[in-house]
Structure formats: C-alpha cells, structure tokens
CSV table of C-alpha atoms in Angstrom, one decimal:
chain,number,residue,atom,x,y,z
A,19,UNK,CA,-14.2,14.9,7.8
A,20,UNK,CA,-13.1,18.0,6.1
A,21,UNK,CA,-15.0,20.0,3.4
A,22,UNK,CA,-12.1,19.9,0.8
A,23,UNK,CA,-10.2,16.5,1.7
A,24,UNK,CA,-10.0,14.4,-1.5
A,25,UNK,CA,-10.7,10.2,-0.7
A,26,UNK,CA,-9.7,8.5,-4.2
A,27,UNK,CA,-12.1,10.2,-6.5
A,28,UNK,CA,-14.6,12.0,-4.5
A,29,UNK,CA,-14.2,15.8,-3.0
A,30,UNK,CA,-15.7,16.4,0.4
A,31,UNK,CA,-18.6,19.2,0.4
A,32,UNK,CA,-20.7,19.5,3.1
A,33,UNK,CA,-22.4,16.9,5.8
A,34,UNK,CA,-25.6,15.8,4.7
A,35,UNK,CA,-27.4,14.5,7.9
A,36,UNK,CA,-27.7,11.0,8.8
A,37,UNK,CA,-29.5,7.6,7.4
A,38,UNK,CA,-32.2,5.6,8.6
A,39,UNK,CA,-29.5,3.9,11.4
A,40,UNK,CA,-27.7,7.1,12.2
A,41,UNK,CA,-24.9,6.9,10.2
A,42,UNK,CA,-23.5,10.3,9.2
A,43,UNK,CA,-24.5,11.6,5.2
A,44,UNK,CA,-21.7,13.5,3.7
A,45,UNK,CA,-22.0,15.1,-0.2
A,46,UNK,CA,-19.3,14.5,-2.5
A,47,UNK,CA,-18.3,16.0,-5.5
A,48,UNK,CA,-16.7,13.1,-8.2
A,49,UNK,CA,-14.3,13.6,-10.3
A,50,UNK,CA,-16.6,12.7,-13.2
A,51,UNK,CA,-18.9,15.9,-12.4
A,52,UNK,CA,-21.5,13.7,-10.3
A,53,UNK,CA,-22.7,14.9,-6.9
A,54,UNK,CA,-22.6,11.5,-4.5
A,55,UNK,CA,-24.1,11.3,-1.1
A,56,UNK,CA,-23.5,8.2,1.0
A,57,UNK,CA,-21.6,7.5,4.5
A,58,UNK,CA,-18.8,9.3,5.3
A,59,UNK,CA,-17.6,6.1,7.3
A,60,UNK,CA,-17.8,4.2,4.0
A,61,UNK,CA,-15.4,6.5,2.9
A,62,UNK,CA,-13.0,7.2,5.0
A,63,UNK,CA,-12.5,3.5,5.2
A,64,UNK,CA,-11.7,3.2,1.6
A,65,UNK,CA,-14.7,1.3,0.7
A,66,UNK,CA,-16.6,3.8,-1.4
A,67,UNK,CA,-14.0,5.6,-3.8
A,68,UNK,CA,-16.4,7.2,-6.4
A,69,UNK,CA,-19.9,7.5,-7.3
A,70,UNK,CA,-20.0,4.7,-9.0
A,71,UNK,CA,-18.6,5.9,-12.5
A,72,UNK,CA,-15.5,3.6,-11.9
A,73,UNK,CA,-17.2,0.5,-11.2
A,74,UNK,CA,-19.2,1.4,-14.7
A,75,UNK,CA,-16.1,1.8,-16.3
A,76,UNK,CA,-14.2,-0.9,-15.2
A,77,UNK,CA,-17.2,-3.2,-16.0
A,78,UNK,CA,-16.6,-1.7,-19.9
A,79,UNK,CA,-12.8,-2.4,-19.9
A,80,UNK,CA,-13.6,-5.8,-18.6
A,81,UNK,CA,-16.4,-6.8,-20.9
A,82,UNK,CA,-18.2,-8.2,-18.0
A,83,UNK,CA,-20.4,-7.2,-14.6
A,84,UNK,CA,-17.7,-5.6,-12.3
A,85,UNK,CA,-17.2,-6.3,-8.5
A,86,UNK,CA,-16.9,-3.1,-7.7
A,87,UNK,CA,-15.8,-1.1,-4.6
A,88,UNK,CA,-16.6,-2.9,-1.4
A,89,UNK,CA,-19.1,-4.8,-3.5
A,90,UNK,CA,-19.7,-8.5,-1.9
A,91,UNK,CA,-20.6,-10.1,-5.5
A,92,UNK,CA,-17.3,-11.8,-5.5
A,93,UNK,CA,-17.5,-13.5,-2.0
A,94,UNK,CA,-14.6,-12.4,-1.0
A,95,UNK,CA,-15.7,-9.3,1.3
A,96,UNK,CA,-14.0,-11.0,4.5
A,97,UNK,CA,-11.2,-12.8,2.9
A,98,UNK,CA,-7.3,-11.7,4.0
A,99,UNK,CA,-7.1,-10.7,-0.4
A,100,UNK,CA,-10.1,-8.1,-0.1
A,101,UNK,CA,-8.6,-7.0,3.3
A,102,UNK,CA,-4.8,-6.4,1.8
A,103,UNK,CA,-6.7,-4.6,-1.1
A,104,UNK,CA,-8.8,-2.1,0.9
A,105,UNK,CA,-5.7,-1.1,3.8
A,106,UNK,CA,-3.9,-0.5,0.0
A,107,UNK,CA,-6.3,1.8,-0.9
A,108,UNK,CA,-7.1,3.4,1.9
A,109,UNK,CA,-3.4,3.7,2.9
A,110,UNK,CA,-2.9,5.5,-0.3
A,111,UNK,CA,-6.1,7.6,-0.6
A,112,UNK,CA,-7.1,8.3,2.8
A,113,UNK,CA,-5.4,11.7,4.4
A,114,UNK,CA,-7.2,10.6,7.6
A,115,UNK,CA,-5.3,7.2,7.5
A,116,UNK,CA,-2.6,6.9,10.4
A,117,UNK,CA,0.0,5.4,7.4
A,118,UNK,CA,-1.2,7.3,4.8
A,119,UNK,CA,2.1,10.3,5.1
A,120,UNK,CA,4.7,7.0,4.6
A,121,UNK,CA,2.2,6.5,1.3
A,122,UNK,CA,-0.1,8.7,-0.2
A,123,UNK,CA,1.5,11.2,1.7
A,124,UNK,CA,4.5,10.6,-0.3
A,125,UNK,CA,3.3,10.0,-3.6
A,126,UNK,CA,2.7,6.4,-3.4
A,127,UNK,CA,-1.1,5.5,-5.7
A,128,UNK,CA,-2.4,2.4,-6.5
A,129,UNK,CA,-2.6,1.6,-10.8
A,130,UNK,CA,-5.3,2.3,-11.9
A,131,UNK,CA,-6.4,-1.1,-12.9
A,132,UNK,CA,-6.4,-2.2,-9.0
A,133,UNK,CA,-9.1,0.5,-8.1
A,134,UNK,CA,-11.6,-2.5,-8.9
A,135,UNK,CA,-10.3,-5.6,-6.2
A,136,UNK,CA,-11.3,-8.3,-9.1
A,137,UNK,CA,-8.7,-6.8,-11.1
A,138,UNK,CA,-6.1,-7.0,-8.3
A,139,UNK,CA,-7.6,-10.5,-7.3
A,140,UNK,CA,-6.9,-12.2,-10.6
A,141,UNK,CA,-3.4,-10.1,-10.9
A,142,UNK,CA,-2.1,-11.3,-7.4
A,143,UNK,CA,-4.0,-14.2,-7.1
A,144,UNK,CA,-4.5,-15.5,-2.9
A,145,UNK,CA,-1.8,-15.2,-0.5
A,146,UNK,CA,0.0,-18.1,-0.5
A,147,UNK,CA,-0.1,-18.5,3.3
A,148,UNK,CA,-0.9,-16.7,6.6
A,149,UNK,CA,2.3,-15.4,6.8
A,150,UNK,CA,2.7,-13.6,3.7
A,151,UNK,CA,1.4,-9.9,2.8
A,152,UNK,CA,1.2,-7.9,0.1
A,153,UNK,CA,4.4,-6.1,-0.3
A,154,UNK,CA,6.3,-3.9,-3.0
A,155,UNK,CA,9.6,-4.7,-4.7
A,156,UNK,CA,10.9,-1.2,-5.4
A,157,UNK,CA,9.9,0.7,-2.2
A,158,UNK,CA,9.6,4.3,-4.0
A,159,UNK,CA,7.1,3.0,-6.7
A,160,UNK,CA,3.4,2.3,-6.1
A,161,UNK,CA,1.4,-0.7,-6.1
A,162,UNK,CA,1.2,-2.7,-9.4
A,163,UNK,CA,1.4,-6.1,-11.1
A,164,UNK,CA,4.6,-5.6,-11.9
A,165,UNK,CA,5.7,-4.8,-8.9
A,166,UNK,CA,3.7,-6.1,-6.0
A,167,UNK,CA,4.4,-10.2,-4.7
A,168,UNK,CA,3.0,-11.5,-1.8
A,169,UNK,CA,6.0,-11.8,0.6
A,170,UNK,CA,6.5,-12.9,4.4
A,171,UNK,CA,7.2,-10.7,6.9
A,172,UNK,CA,11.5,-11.6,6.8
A,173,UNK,CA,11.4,-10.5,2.9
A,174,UNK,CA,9.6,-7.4,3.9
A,175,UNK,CA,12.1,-6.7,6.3
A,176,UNK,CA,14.9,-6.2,3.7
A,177,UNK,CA,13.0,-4.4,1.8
A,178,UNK,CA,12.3,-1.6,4.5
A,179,UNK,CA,13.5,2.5,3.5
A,180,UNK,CA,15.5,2.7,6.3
A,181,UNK,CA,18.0,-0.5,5.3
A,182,UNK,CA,21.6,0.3,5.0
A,183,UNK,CA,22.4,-0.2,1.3
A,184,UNK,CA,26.0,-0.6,-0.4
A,185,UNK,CA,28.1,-1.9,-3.3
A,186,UNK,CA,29.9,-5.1,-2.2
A,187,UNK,CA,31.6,-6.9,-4.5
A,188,UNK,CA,29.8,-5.4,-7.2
A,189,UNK,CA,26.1,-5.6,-6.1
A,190,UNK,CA,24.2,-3.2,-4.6
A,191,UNK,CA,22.7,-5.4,-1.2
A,192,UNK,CA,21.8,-4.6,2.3
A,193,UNK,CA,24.7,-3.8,4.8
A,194,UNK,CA,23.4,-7.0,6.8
A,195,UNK,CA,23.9,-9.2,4.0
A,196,UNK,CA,27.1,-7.9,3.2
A,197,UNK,CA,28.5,-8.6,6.9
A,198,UNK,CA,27.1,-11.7,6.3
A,199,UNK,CA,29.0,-12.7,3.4
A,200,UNK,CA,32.4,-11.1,4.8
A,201,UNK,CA,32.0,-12.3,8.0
A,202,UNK,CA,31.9,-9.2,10.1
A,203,UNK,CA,29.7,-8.4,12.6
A,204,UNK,CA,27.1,-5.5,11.8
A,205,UNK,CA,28.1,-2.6,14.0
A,206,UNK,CA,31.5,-3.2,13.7
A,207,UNK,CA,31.0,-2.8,10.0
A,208,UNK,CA,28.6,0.0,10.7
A,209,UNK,CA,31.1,1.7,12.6
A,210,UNK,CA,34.2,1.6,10.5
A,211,UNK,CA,31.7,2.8,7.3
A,212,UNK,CA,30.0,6.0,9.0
A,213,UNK,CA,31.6,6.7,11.9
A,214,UNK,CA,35.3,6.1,10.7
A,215,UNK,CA,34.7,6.6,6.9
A,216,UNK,CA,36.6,3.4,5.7
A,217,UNK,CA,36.1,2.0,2.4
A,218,UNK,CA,33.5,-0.2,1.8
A,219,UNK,CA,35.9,-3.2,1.1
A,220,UNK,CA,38.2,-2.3,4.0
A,221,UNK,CA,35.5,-1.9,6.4
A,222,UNK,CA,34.2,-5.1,5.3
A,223,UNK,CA,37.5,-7.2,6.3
A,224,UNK,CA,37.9,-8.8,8.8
C-alpha cells in the first residue's frame, strides 16, 4: 500500500503499526473529512470502503439499520451473492486489484446505491444457479440495476469487448451469429470482411 492510492472512499496516509494479531494498521483520510484507521488488508480487499459515514448514510436513505460493508448482519457473508458483490467492488476500486485496469482502470464504478451489498442483494436478488455470474449488458457502462443480470458463462461470452460486431440484415449482432444465420463458416467470413474488404452481405454469402 501506497501513501496516496485512493480504495473507494478512503485516501491512503501513512502505516499505522499493527493490531493485537499482527495485522498491519494503515490511516486513512475519508472523503467525508474523517481520519480512519483499520487493516489495510481489509481494504485492499474491498471490504472496508469508508469510515463508516456510508454505512450511516445508506442506513438514512433506507429508513432502516444498514448491512453495511463487509458487515455479517445479513448472513450472507459467505454466500456466492456477497462474494460477486465484493470482487465488483474491489475490481472497480482497488488499483492493487489484478482486473481492476479492464475496470476501474477504465472508468468502470459501481452506482452508488450498490456500495451497501443489501441494496444490491434486493436489486439482483440470488443467482439463479451455480453457473450463472453477475455480468453487464452494455460492456462500456458500470454496474447497475439497470444494467446488471445474472448470466451464464455462454451469455457472457457474447458479450466480451473483443467480439466482432456488424450490421446483418439490419441488426447490429456478433460476426459468429451472423455466420450462423448465413451459413458461412467464421474465418471464411472473417477473411473475406478484414482481410479482403468485401461487403458485409457479400462476404456473408455463401
């Protein structure tokens, strides 16, 4: 950890020692003005992402004792929903995070609403199944109700930046599906499109 380094709402000032257990004390400066010190691990994780001034405030907005960050009141602290919530977080937050460029990195945040899992827990409601994960409709916007489902890994897969996309027969779609529908394998369509520069509708005959 880096004096300077911003996780979510807290400013990284100087180390601070260690706890009881030897976990290492860093102080934070919040964005509310507050001076914080807890474990930097806690953190860097994503489970601590202010000094407590947005679980207060999100308690207010909700009329009603909030769950907080990494709090265990709702019972959910090891469930695959509370585990989706915190890797969104931290993906989005966390410099330090090994994803975080292809999120935060890239202007990718998190509503402000889902800072507080409840919220997101009673948006999204539990994964349907073991196969599905939290995933975003338009891939250039962040994570919200309105565009966050919980999708299986094949759904996910279309929905990746690096998919071909074109205009076939008046809808924008994914080169793959487009073959599909014409008939055509994929490189060869690939081929006549970006290495031969047909048309769209030629290259797509077969």
């Amino acid at each position: 950890m880096t004096p300077g380094m911003k996780y979510g709402r807290l400013v990284a000032v100087s180390r601070e020692g260690k706890d009881a257990r030897s976990n290492i004390l860093w102080k934070f400066a919040c964005d509310c003005g507050t001076d914080y010190v807890c474990r930097s691990s806690s953190v860097r994780r994503g489970y601590v992402i202010s000094c407590g001034c947005l679980r207060a405030e999100n308690a207010r907005v909700n009329g009603a004792k909030s769950d907080g960050e990494a709090s265990i009141t709702h019972g959910r602290r090891f469930s695959a929903e509370y585990a989706a919530w915190a890797h969104m977080i931290r993906r989005c937050t966390n410099p330090n995070d090994e994803k975080f460029p292809d999120y935060g990195g890239r202007g990718i945040s998190v509503c402000d609403r889902w800072s507080n899992f409840a919220n997101f827990h009673e948006d999204m409601g539990d994964r349907p199944s073991p196969h599905h994960s939290l995933d975003r409709i338009k891939n250039d916007e962040g994570y919200s109700k309105s565009n966050c489902r919980w999708s299986t890994r094949a759904i996910q897969t279309r929905n990746k930046r690096n998919n071909v996309r074109i205009v076939y027969r008046g809808e924008e779609m994914i080169l793959k599906d487009a073959c599909a529908l014409a008939g055509i394998g994929y490189m060869k369509a690939w081929r006549r499109i970006f290495r031969l520069n047909w048309p769209i509708d030629r290259a797509l005959s077969a």
